[in-house]
mmCIF file of N, CA and C in Angstrom:
data_model
loop_
_atom_site.group_PDB
_atom_site.id
_atom_site.type_symbol
_atom_site.label_atom_id
_atom_site.label_comp_id
_atom_site.label_asym_id
_atom_site.label_seq_id
_atom_site.Cartn_x
_atom_site.Cartn_y
_atom_site.Cartn_z
ATOM 1 N N MET W 1 43.411 -61.934 -43.236
ATOM 2 C CA MET W 1 42.727 -61.991 -44.517
ATOM 3 C C MET W 1 41.655 -60.923 -44.615
ATOM 4 N N SER W 2 40.972 -60.624 -43.527
ATOM 5 C CA SER W 2 39.905 -59.633 -43.555
ATOM 6 C C SER W 2 40.419 -58.269 -43.981
ATOM 7 N N ALA W 3 41.597 -57.878 -43.516
ATOM 8 C CA ALA W 3 42.167 -56.589 -43.911
ATOM 9 C C ALA W 3 42.419 -56.557 -45.410
ATOM 10 N N ASP W 4 42.882 -57.678 -45.976
ATOM 11 C CA ASP W 4 43.096 -57.761 -47.418
ATOM 12 C C ASP W 4 41.779 -57.606 -48.171
ATOM 13 N N ARG W 5 40.748 -58.275 -47.698
ATOM 14 C CA ARG W 5 39.430 -58.192 -48.334
ATOM 15 C C ARG W 5 38.909 -56.758 -48.278
ATOM 16 N N TYR W 6 39.093 -56.119 -47.136
ATOM 17 C CA TYR W 6 38.620 -54.751 -46.959
ATOM 18 C C TYR W 6 39.345 -53.805 -47.916
ATOM 19 N N GLU W 7 40.654 -53.907 -47.984
ATOM 20 C CA GLU W 7 41.441 -53.039 -48.867
ATOM 21 C C GLU W 7 41.109 -53.300 -50.336
ATOM 22 N N ARG W 8 41.014 -54.584 -50.694
ATOM 23 C CA ARG W 8 40.652 -54.937 -52.071
ATOM 24 C C ARG W 8 39.256 -54.410 -52.388
ATOM 25 N N GLY W 9 38.346 -54.550 -51.441
ATOM 26 C CA GLY W 9 36.988 -54.042 -51.622
ATOM 27 C C GLY W 9 36.947 -52.539 -51.781
ATOM 28 N N SER W 10 37.742 -51.835 -51.003
ATOM 29 C CA SER W 10 37.805 -50.372 -51.116
ATOM 30 C C SER W 10 38.308 -49.951 -52.491
ATOM 31 N N ARG W 11 39.331 -50.639 -52.977
ATOM 32 C CA ARG W 11 39.866 -50.334 -54.314
ATOM 33 C C ARG W 11 38.826 -50.606 -55.396
ATOM 34 N N MET W 12 38.130 -51.743 -55.287
ATOM 35 C CA MET W 12 37.125 -52.094 -56.290
ATOM 36 C C MET W 12 35.947 -51.126 -56.259
ATOM 37 N N LEU W 13 35.509 -50.750 -55.066
ATOM 38 C CA LEU W 13 34.411 -49.793 -54.944
ATOM 39 C C LEU W 13 34.760 -48.490 -55.651
ATOM 40 N N THR W 14 35.974 -47.999 -55.435
ATOM 41 C CA THR W 14 36.404 -46.768 -56.093
ATOM 42 C C THR W 14 36.455 -46.949 -57.605
ATOM 43 N N ALA W 15 36.934 -48.099 -58.066
ATOM 44 C CA ALA W 15 37.001 -48.364 -59.505
ATOM 45 C C ALA W 15 35.614 -48.419 -60.125
ATOM 46 N N VAL W 16 34.654 -48.981 -59.400
ATOM 47 C CA VAL W 16 33.308 -49.156 -59.938
ATOM 48 C C VAL W 16 32.495 -47.875 -59.822
ATOM 49 N N ASP W 17 32.437 -47.317 -58.635
ATOM 50 C CA ASP W 17 31.514 -46.218 -58.366
ATOM 51 C C ASP W 17 32.174 -44.852 -58.238
ATOM 52 N N GLY W 18 33.486 -44.820 -58.115
ATOM 53 C CA GLY W 18 34.152 -43.544 -57.918
ATOM 54 C C GLY W 18 33.801 -42.952 -56.563
ATOM 55 N N PRO W 19 33.957 -41.642 -56.427
ATOM 56 C CA PRO W 19 33.711 -40.984 -55.136
ATOM 57 C C PRO W 19 32.273 -41.164 -54.626
ATOM 58 N N ALA W 20 31.309 -41.281 -55.529
ATOM 59 C CA ALA W 20 29.913 -41.438 -55.100
ATOM 60 C C ALA W 20 29.720 -42.727 -54.319
ATOM 61 N N GLY W 21 30.354 -43.797 -54.749
ATOM 62 C CA GLY W 21 30.240 -45.063 -54.036
ATOM 63 C C GLY W 21 30.902 -45.017 -52.672
ATOM 64 N N VAL W 22 32.037 -44.351 -52.612
ATOM 65 C CA VAL W 22 32.728 -44.205 -51.335
ATOM 66 C C VAL W 22 31.843 -43.428 -50.363
ATOM 67 N N GLU W 23 31.188 -42.378 -50.842
ATOM 68 C CA GLU W 23 30.282 -41.589 -49.996
ATOM 69 C C GLU W 23 29.147 -42.451 -49.454
ATOM 70 N N VAL W 24 28.579 -43.305 -50.306
ATOM 71 C CA VAL W 24 27.479 -44.173 -49.871
ATOM 72 C C VAL W 24 27.941 -45.084 -48.736
ATOM 73 N N VAL W 25 29.090 -45.729 -48.912
ATOM 74 C CA VAL W 25 29.589 -46.656 -47.894
ATOM 75 C C VAL W 25 29.986 -45.909 -46.629
ATOM 76 N N GLU W 26 30.598 -44.748 -46.770
ATOM 77 C CA GLU W 26 30.949 -43.962 -45.585
ATOM 78 C C GLU W 26 29.705 -43.535 -44.819
ATOM 79 N N GLY W 27 28.657 -43.140 -45.527
ATOM 80 C CA GLY W 27 27.400 -42.779 -44.885
ATOM 81 C C GLY W 27 26.783 -43.968 -44.168
ATOM 82 N N LEU W 28 26.818 -45.114 -44.804
ATOM 83 C CA LEU W 28 26.308 -46.341 -44.200
ATOM 84 C C LEU W 28 27.103 -46.697 -42.946
ATOM 85 N N ALA W 29 28.409 -46.495 -43.011
ATOM 86 C CA ALA W 29 29.284 -46.852 -41.889
ATOM 87 C C ALA W 29 29.016 -46.013 -40.646
ATOM 88 N N LYS W 30 28.501 -44.810 -40.829
ATOM 89 C CA LYS W 30 28.208 -43.953 -39.676
ATOM 90 C C LYS W 30 27.135 -44.568 -38.783
ATOM 91 N N SER W 31 26.189 -45.256 -39.380
ATOM 92 C CA SER W 31 25.103 -45.867 -38.609
ATOM 93 C C SER W 31 25.261 -47.367 -38.445
ATOM 94 N N PHE W 32 25.815 -48.013 -39.472
ATOM 95 C CA PHE W 32 25.887 -49.478 -39.496
ATOM 96 C C PHE W 32 27.277 -49.919 -39.960
ATOM 97 N N PRO W 33 28.290 -49.725 -39.133
ATOM 98 C CA PRO W 33 29.664 -50.003 -39.564
ATOM 99 C C PRO W 33 29.905 -51.450 -39.966
ATOM 100 N N ASP W 34 29.293 -52.385 -39.287
ATOM 101 C CA ASP W 34 29.489 -53.793 -39.657
ATOM 102 C C ASP W 34 28.956 -54.065 -41.054
ATOM 103 N N PHE W 35 27.776 -53.533 -41.364
ATOM 104 C CA PHE W 35 27.186 -53.777 -42.678
ATOM 105 C C PHE W 35 28.010 -53.113 -43.774
ATOM 106 N N ALA W 36 28.515 -51.914 -43.517
ATOM 107 C CA ALA W 36 29.373 -51.243 -44.495
ATOM 108 C C ALA W 36 30.613 -52.092 -44.783
ATOM 109 N N ARG W 37 31.175 -52.690 -43.738
ATOM 110 C CA ARG W 37 32.338 -53.562 -43.914
ATOM 111 C C ARG W 37 31.965 -54.783 -44.746
ATOM 112 N N TYR W 38 30.786 -55.369 -44.501
ATOM 113 C CA TYR W 38 30.343 -56.528 -45.282
ATOM 114 C C TYR W 38 30.206 -56.163 -46.757
ATOM 115 N N VAL W 39 29.641 -54.986 -47.024
ATOM 116 C CA VAL W 39 29.490 -54.534 -48.410
ATOM 117 C C VAL W 39 30.857 -54.459 -49.085
ATOM 118 N N LEU W 40 31.809 -53.848 -48.400
ATOM 119 C CA LEU W 40 33.150 -53.730 -48.986
ATOM 120 C C LEU W 40 33.828 -55.081 -49.139
ATOM 121 N N GLU W 41 33.837 -55.870 -48.073
ATOM 122 C CA GLU W 41 34.579 -57.126 -48.103
ATOM 123 C C GLU W 41 33.959 -58.155 -49.040
ATOM 124 N N PHE W 42 32.668 -58.379 -48.914
ATOM 125 C CA PHE W 42 32.047 -59.429 -49.722
ATOM 126 C C PHE W 42 31.744 -58.949 -51.136
ATOM 127 N N SER W 43 30.905 -57.918 -51.230
ATOM 128 C CA SER W 43 30.457 -57.483 -52.563
ATOM 129 C C SER W 43 31.620 -57.075 -53.455
ATOM 130 N N PHE W 44 32.476 -56.193 -52.932
ATOM 131 C CA PHE W 44 33.533 -55.648 -53.773
ATOM 132 C C PHE W 44 34.859 -56.378 -53.610
ATOM 133 N N GLY W 45 35.203 -56.787 -52.397
ATOM 134 C CA GLY W 45 36.472 -57.465 -52.168
ATOM 135 C C GLY W 45 36.494 -58.902 -52.667
ATOM 136 N N ASP W 46 35.354 -59.584 -52.578
ATOM 137 C CA ASP W 46 35.286 -60.980 -53.022
ATOM 138 C C ASP W 46 34.686 -61.126 -54.420
ATOM 139 N N ILE W 47 33.497 -60.576 -54.631
ATOM 140 C CA ILE W 47 32.769 -60.824 -55.882
ATOM 141 C C ILE W 47 33.260 -59.940 -57.028
ATOM 142 N N TYR W 48 33.224 -58.627 -56.850
ATOM 143 C CA TYR W 48 33.645 -57.733 -57.937
ATOM 144 C C TYR W 48 35.102 -57.950 -58.322
ATOM 145 N N ALA W 49 35.936 -58.396 -57.401
ATOM 146 C CA ALA W 49 37.363 -58.576 -57.669
ATOM 147 C C ALA W 49 37.678 -59.890 -58.392
ATOM 148 N N ARG W 50 36.682 -60.739 -58.561
ATOM 149 C CA ARG W 50 36.925 -62.019 -59.233
ATOM 150 C C ARG W 50 37.294 -61.804 -60.699
ATOM 151 N N GLU W 51 38.078 -62.733 -61.225
ATOM 152 C CA GLU W 51 38.369 -62.729 -62.651
ATOM 153 C C GLU W 51 37.197 -63.379 -63.378
ATOM 154 N N GLY W 52 37.116 -63.197 -64.649
ATOM 155 C CA GLY W 52 36.080 -63.859 -65.431
ATOM 156 C C GLY W 52 35.117 -62.887 -66.084
ATOM 157 N N LEU W 53 34.832 -61.787 -65.419
ATOM 158 C CA LEU W 53 34.018 -60.724 -66.003
ATOM 159 C C LEU W 53 34.722 -59.402 -65.737
ATOM 160 N N GLY W 54 34.608 -58.505 -66.692
ATOM 161 C CA GLY W 54 35.119 -57.161 -66.482
ATOM 162 C C GLY W 54 34.098 -56.324 -65.728
ATOM 163 N N LEU W 55 34.495 -55.140 -65.340
ATOM 164 C CA LEU W 55 33.585 -54.270 -64.610
ATOM 165 C C LEU W 55 32.373 -53.858 -65.444
ATOM 166 N N ARG W 56 32.560 -53.681 -66.744
ATOM 167 C CA ARG W 56 31.420 -53.340 -67.610
ATOM 168 C C ARG W 56 30.358 -54.443 -67.564
ATOM 169 N N GLU W 57 30.802 -55.672 -67.715
ATOM 170 C CA GLU W 57 29.862 -56.799 -67.724
ATOM 171 C C GLU W 57 29.209 -56.966 -66.357
ATOM 172 N N ARG W 58 29.977 -56.789 -65.317
ATOM 173 C CA ARG W 58 29.417 -56.900 -63.966
ATOM 174 C C ARG W 58 28.354 -55.831 -63.728
ATOM 175 N N GLU W 59 28.616 -54.619 -64.195
ATOM 176 C CA GLU W 59 27.633 -53.551 -63.989
ATOM 177 C C GLU W 59 26.388 -53.757 -64.840
ATOM 178 N N LEU W 60 26.534 -54.246 -66.061
ATOM 179 C CA LEU W 60 25.344 -54.530 -66.875
ATOM 180 C C LEU W 60 24.503 -55.624 -66.222
ATOM 181 N N ALA W 61 25.168 -56.641 -65.675
ATOM 182 C CA ALA W 61 24.443 -57.709 -64.975
ATOM 183 C C ALA W 61 23.744 -57.161 -63.727
ATOM 184 N N THR W 62 24.424 -56.282 -63.024
ATOM 185 C CA THR W 62 23.856 -55.704 -61.811
ATOM 186 C C THR W 62 22.655 -54.828 -62.134
ATOM 187 N N VAL W 63 22.766 -54.015 -63.175
ATOM 188 C CA VAL W 63 21.634 -53.185 -63.599
ATOM 189 C C VAL W 63 20.451 -54.078 -63.947
ATOM 190 N N ALA W 64 20.692 -55.151 -64.676
ATOM 191 C CA ALA W 64 19.607 -56.060 -65.044
ATOM 192 C C ALA W 64 18.961 -56.672 -63.806
ATOM 193 N N ALA W 65 19.769 -57.140 -62.879
ATOM 194 C CA ALA W 65 19.234 -57.788 -61.678
ATOM 195 C C ALA W 65 18.434 -56.814 -60.824
ATOM 196 N N LEU W 66 18.961 -55.621 -60.618
ATOM 197 C CA LEU W 66 18.254 -54.642 -59.789
ATOM 198 C C LEU W 66 16.963 -54.187 -60.445
ATOM 199 N N CYS W 67 16.995 -54.049 -61.761
ATOM 200 C CA CYS W 67 15.773 -53.698 -62.483
ATOM 201 C C CYS W 67 14.740 -54.811 -62.342
ATOM 202 N N ALA W 68 15.171 -56.041 -62.506
ATOM 203 C CA ALA W 68 14.260 -57.191 -62.425
ATOM 204 C C ALA W 68 13.651 -57.337 -61.036
ATOM 205 N N LEU W 69 14.409 -56.984 -60.006
ATOM 206 C CA LEU W 69 13.861 -57.064 -58.644
ATOM 207 C C LEU W 69 12.623 -56.191 -58.502
ATOM 208 N N GLY W 70 12.660 -55.032 -59.130
ATOM 209 C CA GLY W 70 11.500 -54.157 -59.111
ATOM 210 C C GLY W 70 11.315 -53.361 -57.831
ATOM 211 N N ASN W 71 12.141 -53.578 -56.830
ATOM 212 C CA ASN W 71 11.985 -52.867 -55.559
ATOM 213 C C ASN W 71 13.306 -52.284 -55.077
ATOM 214 N N ALA W 72 14.207 -52.032 -56.014
ATOM 215 C CA ALA W 72 15.553 -51.595 -55.637
ATOM 216 C C ALA W 72 15.965 -50.348 -56.427
ATOM 217 N N GLN W 73 15.034 -49.405 -56.589
ATOM 218 C CA GLN W 73 15.339 -48.215 -57.381
ATOM 219 C C GLN W 73 16.535 -47.414 -56.849
ATOM 220 N N PRO W 74 16.691 -47.232 -55.521
ATOM 221 C CA PRO W 74 17.886 -46.493 -55.072
ATOM 222 C C PRO W 74 19.191 -47.184 -55.470
ATOM 223 N N GLN W 75 19.223 -48.495 -55.347
ATOM 224 C CA GLN W 75 20.429 -49.235 -55.730
ATOM 225 C C GLN W 75 20.591 -49.237 -57.256
ATOM 226 N N LEU W 76 19.485 -49.319 -57.987
ATOM 227 C CA LEU W 76 19.551 -49.257 -59.446
ATOM 228 C C LEU W 76 20.138 -47.919 -59.881
ATOM 229 N N ARG W 77 19.729 -46.839 -59.242
ATOM 230 C CA ARG W 77 20.261 -45.511 -59.546
ATOM 231 C C ARG W 77 21.792 -45.503 -59.387
ATOM 232 N N VAL W 78 22.283 -46.030 -58.271
ATOM 233 C CA VAL W 78 23.728 -46.072 -58.019
ATOM 234 C C VAL W 78 24.431 -46.871 -59.115
ATOM 235 N N HIS W 79 23.841 -47.989 -59.516
ATOM 236 C CA HIS W 79 24.525 -48.862 -60.469
ATOM 237 C C HIS W 79 24.364 -48.414 -61.917
ATOM 238 N N VAL W 80 23.352 -47.632 -62.240
ATOM 239 C CA VAL W 80 23.311 -47.015 -63.572
ATOM 240 C C VAL W 80 24.452 -46.004 -63.664
ATOM 241 N N HIS W 81 24.623 -45.198 -62.606
ATOM 242 C CA HIS W 81 25.783 -44.293 -62.566
ATOM 243 C C HIS W 81 27.074 -45.086 -62.689
ATOM 244 N N ALA W 82 27.185 -46.189 -61.947
ATOM 245 C CA ALA W 82 28.405 -46.998 -61.976
ATOM 246 C C ALA W 82 28.645 -47.579 -63.365
ATOM 247 N N ALA W 83 27.590 -48.035 -64.020
ATOM 248 C CA ALA W 83 27.741 -48.589 -65.375
ATOM 249 C C ALA W 83 28.347 -47.542 -66.309
ATOM 250 N N LEU W 84 27.859 -46.331 -66.219
ATOM 251 C CA LEU W 84 28.430 -45.263 -67.039
ATOM 252 C C LEU W 84 29.869 -44.980 -66.627
ATOM 253 N N HIS W 85 30.150 -45.033 -65.335
ATOM 254 C CA HIS W 85 31.487 -44.756 -64.806
ATOM 255 C C HIS W 85 32.515 -45.767 -65.302
ATOM 256 N N VAL W 86 32.111 -47.026 -65.479
ATOM 257 C CA VAL W 86 33.070 -48.048 -65.917
ATOM 258 C C VAL W 86 33.088 -48.217 -67.438
ATOM 259 N N GLY W 87 32.394 -47.328 -68.155
ATOM 260 C CA GLY W 87 32.511 -47.329 -69.611
ATOM 261 C C GLY W 87 31.374 -47.940 -70.391
ATOM 262 N N CYS W 88 30.281 -48.298 -69.746
ATOM 263 C CA CYS W 88 29.127 -48.784 -70.502
ATOM 264 C C CYS W 88 28.553 -47.629 -71.303
ATOM 265 N N LYS W 89 28.140 -47.918 -72.510
ATOM 266 C CA LYS W 89 27.500 -46.911 -73.346
ATOM 267 C C LYS W 89 26.070 -46.709 -72.850
ATOM 268 N N PRO W 90 25.572 -45.484 -72.929
ATOM 269 C CA PRO W 90 24.170 -45.260 -72.559
ATOM 270 C C PRO W 90 23.211 -46.207 -73.287
ATOM 271 N N SER W 91 23.485 -46.472 -74.561
ATOM 272 C CA SER W 91 22.609 -47.369 -75.317
ATOM 273 C C SER W 91 22.632 -48.786 -74.752
ATOM 274 N N GLU W 92 23.759 -49.231 -74.219
ATOM 275 C CA GLU W 92 23.836 -50.560 -73.608
ATOM 276 C C GLU W 92 22.986 -50.623 -72.343
ATOM 277 N N VAL W 93 23.034 -49.563 -71.546
ATOM 278 C CA VAL W 93 22.239 -49.523 -70.320
ATOM 279 C C VAL W 93 20.751 -49.579 -70.671
ATOM 280 N N VAL W 94 20.348 -48.792 -71.649
ATOM 281 C CA VAL W 94 18.937 -48.781 -72.065
ATOM 282 C C VAL W 94 18.525 -50.156 -72.566
ATOM 283 N N GLU W 95 19.348 -50.780 -73.391
ATOM 284 C CA GLU W 95 18.992 -52.099 -73.939
ATOM 285 C C GLU W 95 18.846 -53.151 -72.851
ATOM 286 N N VAL W 96 19.735 -53.128 -71.861
ATOM 287 C CA VAL W 96 19.656 -54.097 -70.768
ATOM 288 C C VAL W 96 18.351 -53.911 -69.997
ATOM 289 N N VAL W 97 17.987 -52.669 -69.729
ATOM 290 C CA VAL W 97 16.751 -52.421 -68.986
ATOM 291 C C VAL W 97 15.535 -52.810 -69.832
ATOM 292 N N MET W 98 15.554 -52.494 -71.111
ATOM 293 C CA MET W 98 14.441 -52.896 -71.977
ATOM 294 C C MET W 98 14.306 -54.422 -72.049
ATOM 295 N N GLN W 99 15.424 -55.135 -72.044
ATOM 296 C CA GLN W 99 15.420 -56.595 -72.065
ATOM 297 C C GLN W 99 14.668 -57.168 -70.867
ATOM 298 N N MET W 100 14.667 -56.450 -69.770
ATOM 299 C CA MET W 100 13.994 -56.931 -68.562
ATOM 300 C C MET W 100 12.486 -56.998 -68.724
ATOM 301 N N ALA W 101 11.923 -56.321 -69.722
ATOM 302 C CA ALA W 101 10.481 -56.439 -69.984
ATOM 303 C C ALA W 101 10.117 -57.892 -70.285
ATOM 304 N N VAL W 102 11.031 -58.608 -70.945
ATOM 305 C CA VAL W 102 10.776 -60.004 -71.301
ATOM 306 C C VAL W 102 10.816 -60.904 -70.070
ATOM 307 N N TYR W 103 11.752 -60.645 -69.159
ATOM 308 C CA TYR W 103 11.989 -61.567 -68.054
ATOM 309 C C TYR W 103 11.398 -61.122 -66.726
ATOM 310 N N ALA W 104 11.217 -59.822 -66.552
ATOM 311 C CA ALA W 104 10.698 -59.319 -65.281
ATOM 312 C C ALA W 104 9.364 -58.606 -65.441
ATOM 313 N N GLY W 105 8.947 -58.376 -66.681
ATOM 314 C CA GLY W 105 7.675 -57.724 -66.949
ATOM 315 C C GLY W 105 7.835 -56.254 -67.289
ATOM 316 N N PHE W 106 6.794 -55.741 -67.940
ATOM 317 C CA PHE W 106 6.818 -54.346 -68.352
ATOM 318 C C PHE W 106 6.885 -53.375 -67.174
ATOM 319 N N PRO W 107 6.181 -53.619 -66.064
ATOM 320 C CA PRO W 107 6.306 -52.658 -64.951
ATOM 321 C C PRO W 107 7.742 -52.516 -64.457
ATOM 322 N N ALA W 108 8.470 -53.614 -64.339
ATOM 323 C CA ALA W 108 9.861 -53.535 -63.884
ATOM 324 C C ALA W 108 10.708 -52.761 -64.894
ATOM 325 N N ALA W 109 10.511 -53.024 -66.176
ATOM 326 C CA ALA W 109 11.273 -52.310 -67.198
ATOM 327 C C ALA W 109 10.900 -50.831 -67.222
ATOM 328 N N LEU W 110 9.633 -50.519 -67.099
ATOM 329 C CA LEU W 110 9.208 -49.113 -67.074
ATOM 330 C C LEU W 110 9.791 -48.377 -65.876
ATOM 331 N N ASN W 111 9.773 -49.009 -64.710
ATOM 332 C CA ASN W 111 10.365 -48.390 -63.534
ATOM 333 C C ASN W 111 11.866 -48.222 -63.721
ATOM 334 N N GLY W 112 12.510 -49.211 -64.312
ATOM 335 C CA GLY W 112 13.941 -49.117 -64.581
ATOM 336 C C GLY W 112 14.261 -48.002 -65.559
ATOM 337 N N LEU W 113 13.455 -47.862 -66.599
ATOM 338 C CA LEU W 113 13.685 -46.789 -67.568
ATOM 339 C C LEU W 113 13.477 -45.417 -66.930
ATOM 340 N N SER W 114 12.581 -45.342 -65.965
ATOM 341 C CA SER W 114 12.391 -44.082 -65.240
ATOM 342 C C SER W 114 13.668 -43.702 -64.490
ATOM 343 N N VAL W 115 14.293 -44.678 -63.841
ATOM 344 C CA VAL W 115 15.563 -44.430 -63.150
ATOM 345 C C VAL W 115 16.636 -44.046 -64.159
ATOM 346 N N VAL W 116 16.697 -44.755 -65.278
ATOM 347 C CA VAL W 116 17.681 -44.444 -66.315
ATOM 348 C C VAL W 116 17.494 -43.007 -66.796
ATOM 349 N N ARG W 117 16.255 -42.591 -67.052
ATOM 350 C CA ARG W 117 15.977 -41.230 -67.495
ATOM 351 C C ARG W 117 16.529 -40.208 -66.496
ATOM 352 N N GLU W 118 16.294 -40.442 -65.200
ATOM 353 C CA GLU W 118 16.776 -39.522 -64.165
ATOM 354 C C GLU W 118 18.306 -39.466 -64.120
ATOM 355 N N VAL W 119 18.938 -40.632 -64.148
ATOM 356 C CA VAL W 119 20.408 -40.674 -64.089
ATOM 357 C C VAL W 119 21.007 -40.038 -65.336
ATOM 358 N N PHE W 120 20.433 -40.311 -66.489
ATOM 359 C CA PHE W 120 20.952 -39.716 -67.718
ATOM 360 C C PHE W 120 20.816 -38.196 -67.664
ATOM 361 N N ALA W 121 19.697 -37.693 -67.181
ATOM 362 C CA ALA W 121 19.513 -36.243 -67.068
ATOM 363 C C ALA W 121 20.577 -35.642 -66.155
ATOM 364 N N GLU W 122 20.842 -36.300 -65.023
ATOM 365 C CA GLU W 122 21.880 -35.831 -64.095
ATOM 366 C C GLU W 122 23.263 -35.872 -64.733
ATOM 367 N N SER W 123 23.448 -36.784 -65.669
ATOM 368 C CA SER W 123 24.761 -36.979 -66.301
ATOM 369 C C SER W 123 24.904 -36.210 -67.607
ATOM 370 N N GLY W 124 23.872 -35.459 -67.986
ATOM 371 C CA GLY W 124 23.926 -34.684 -69.217
ATOM 372 C C GLY W 124 23.751 -35.507 -70.485
ATOM 373 N N ILE W 125 23.121 -36.660 -70.353
ATOM 374 C CA ILE W 125 22.879 -37.532 -71.514
ATOM 375 C C ILE W 125 21.460 -37.283 -71.996
ATOM 376 N N GLU W 126 21.323 -36.815 -73.217
ATOM 377 C CA GLU W 126 20.020 -36.454 -73.751
ATOM 378 C C GLU W 126 19.301 -37.672 -74.319
ATOM 379 N N LEU W 127 18.003 -37.696 -74.062
ATOM 380 C CA LEU W 127 17.142 -38.727 -74.635
ATOM 381 C C LEU W 127 16.203 -38.066 -75.636
ATOM 382 N N PRO W 128 15.765 -38.762 -76.679
ATOM 383 C CA PRO W 128 16.163 -40.135 -76.990
ATOM 384 C C PRO W 128 17.586 -40.202 -77.494
ATOM 385 N N LEU W 129 18.189 -41.376 -77.329
ATOM 386 C CA LEU W 129 19.538 -41.592 -77.818
ATOM 387 C C LEU W 129 19.503 -41.685 -79.328
ATOM 388 N N ASP W 130 20.621 -41.326 -79.957
ATOM 389 C CA ASP W 130 20.707 -41.459 -81.415
ATOM 390 C C ASP W 130 20.764 -42.881 -81.838
#
């Protein structure tokens, strides 16, 4: 079963993050192979592969959660890229992060918008959005 989870996780990671996600996990595996396997098997092989939500919805939820945590900017950066990769509109990403001001506070939303600004600049998305 573990091999199935690993393969399913690898497929889901590629679907969500593309080559950038694969690079992150491969880099992690060089130092911490067990943890890289856990990321693939559990996060992507078990959770992301579940039915019930599409990848767009999963990424919007992930962006919201990472923004609300307030201490996960590197992971938020990866998942803002992933949200765009799976078809989320830039305006949807911005709205989700702005929504976090209500539930996680203005500092968390401001920090999240800072990450969004950086990722959008890297992706050629001009702000302000129309």
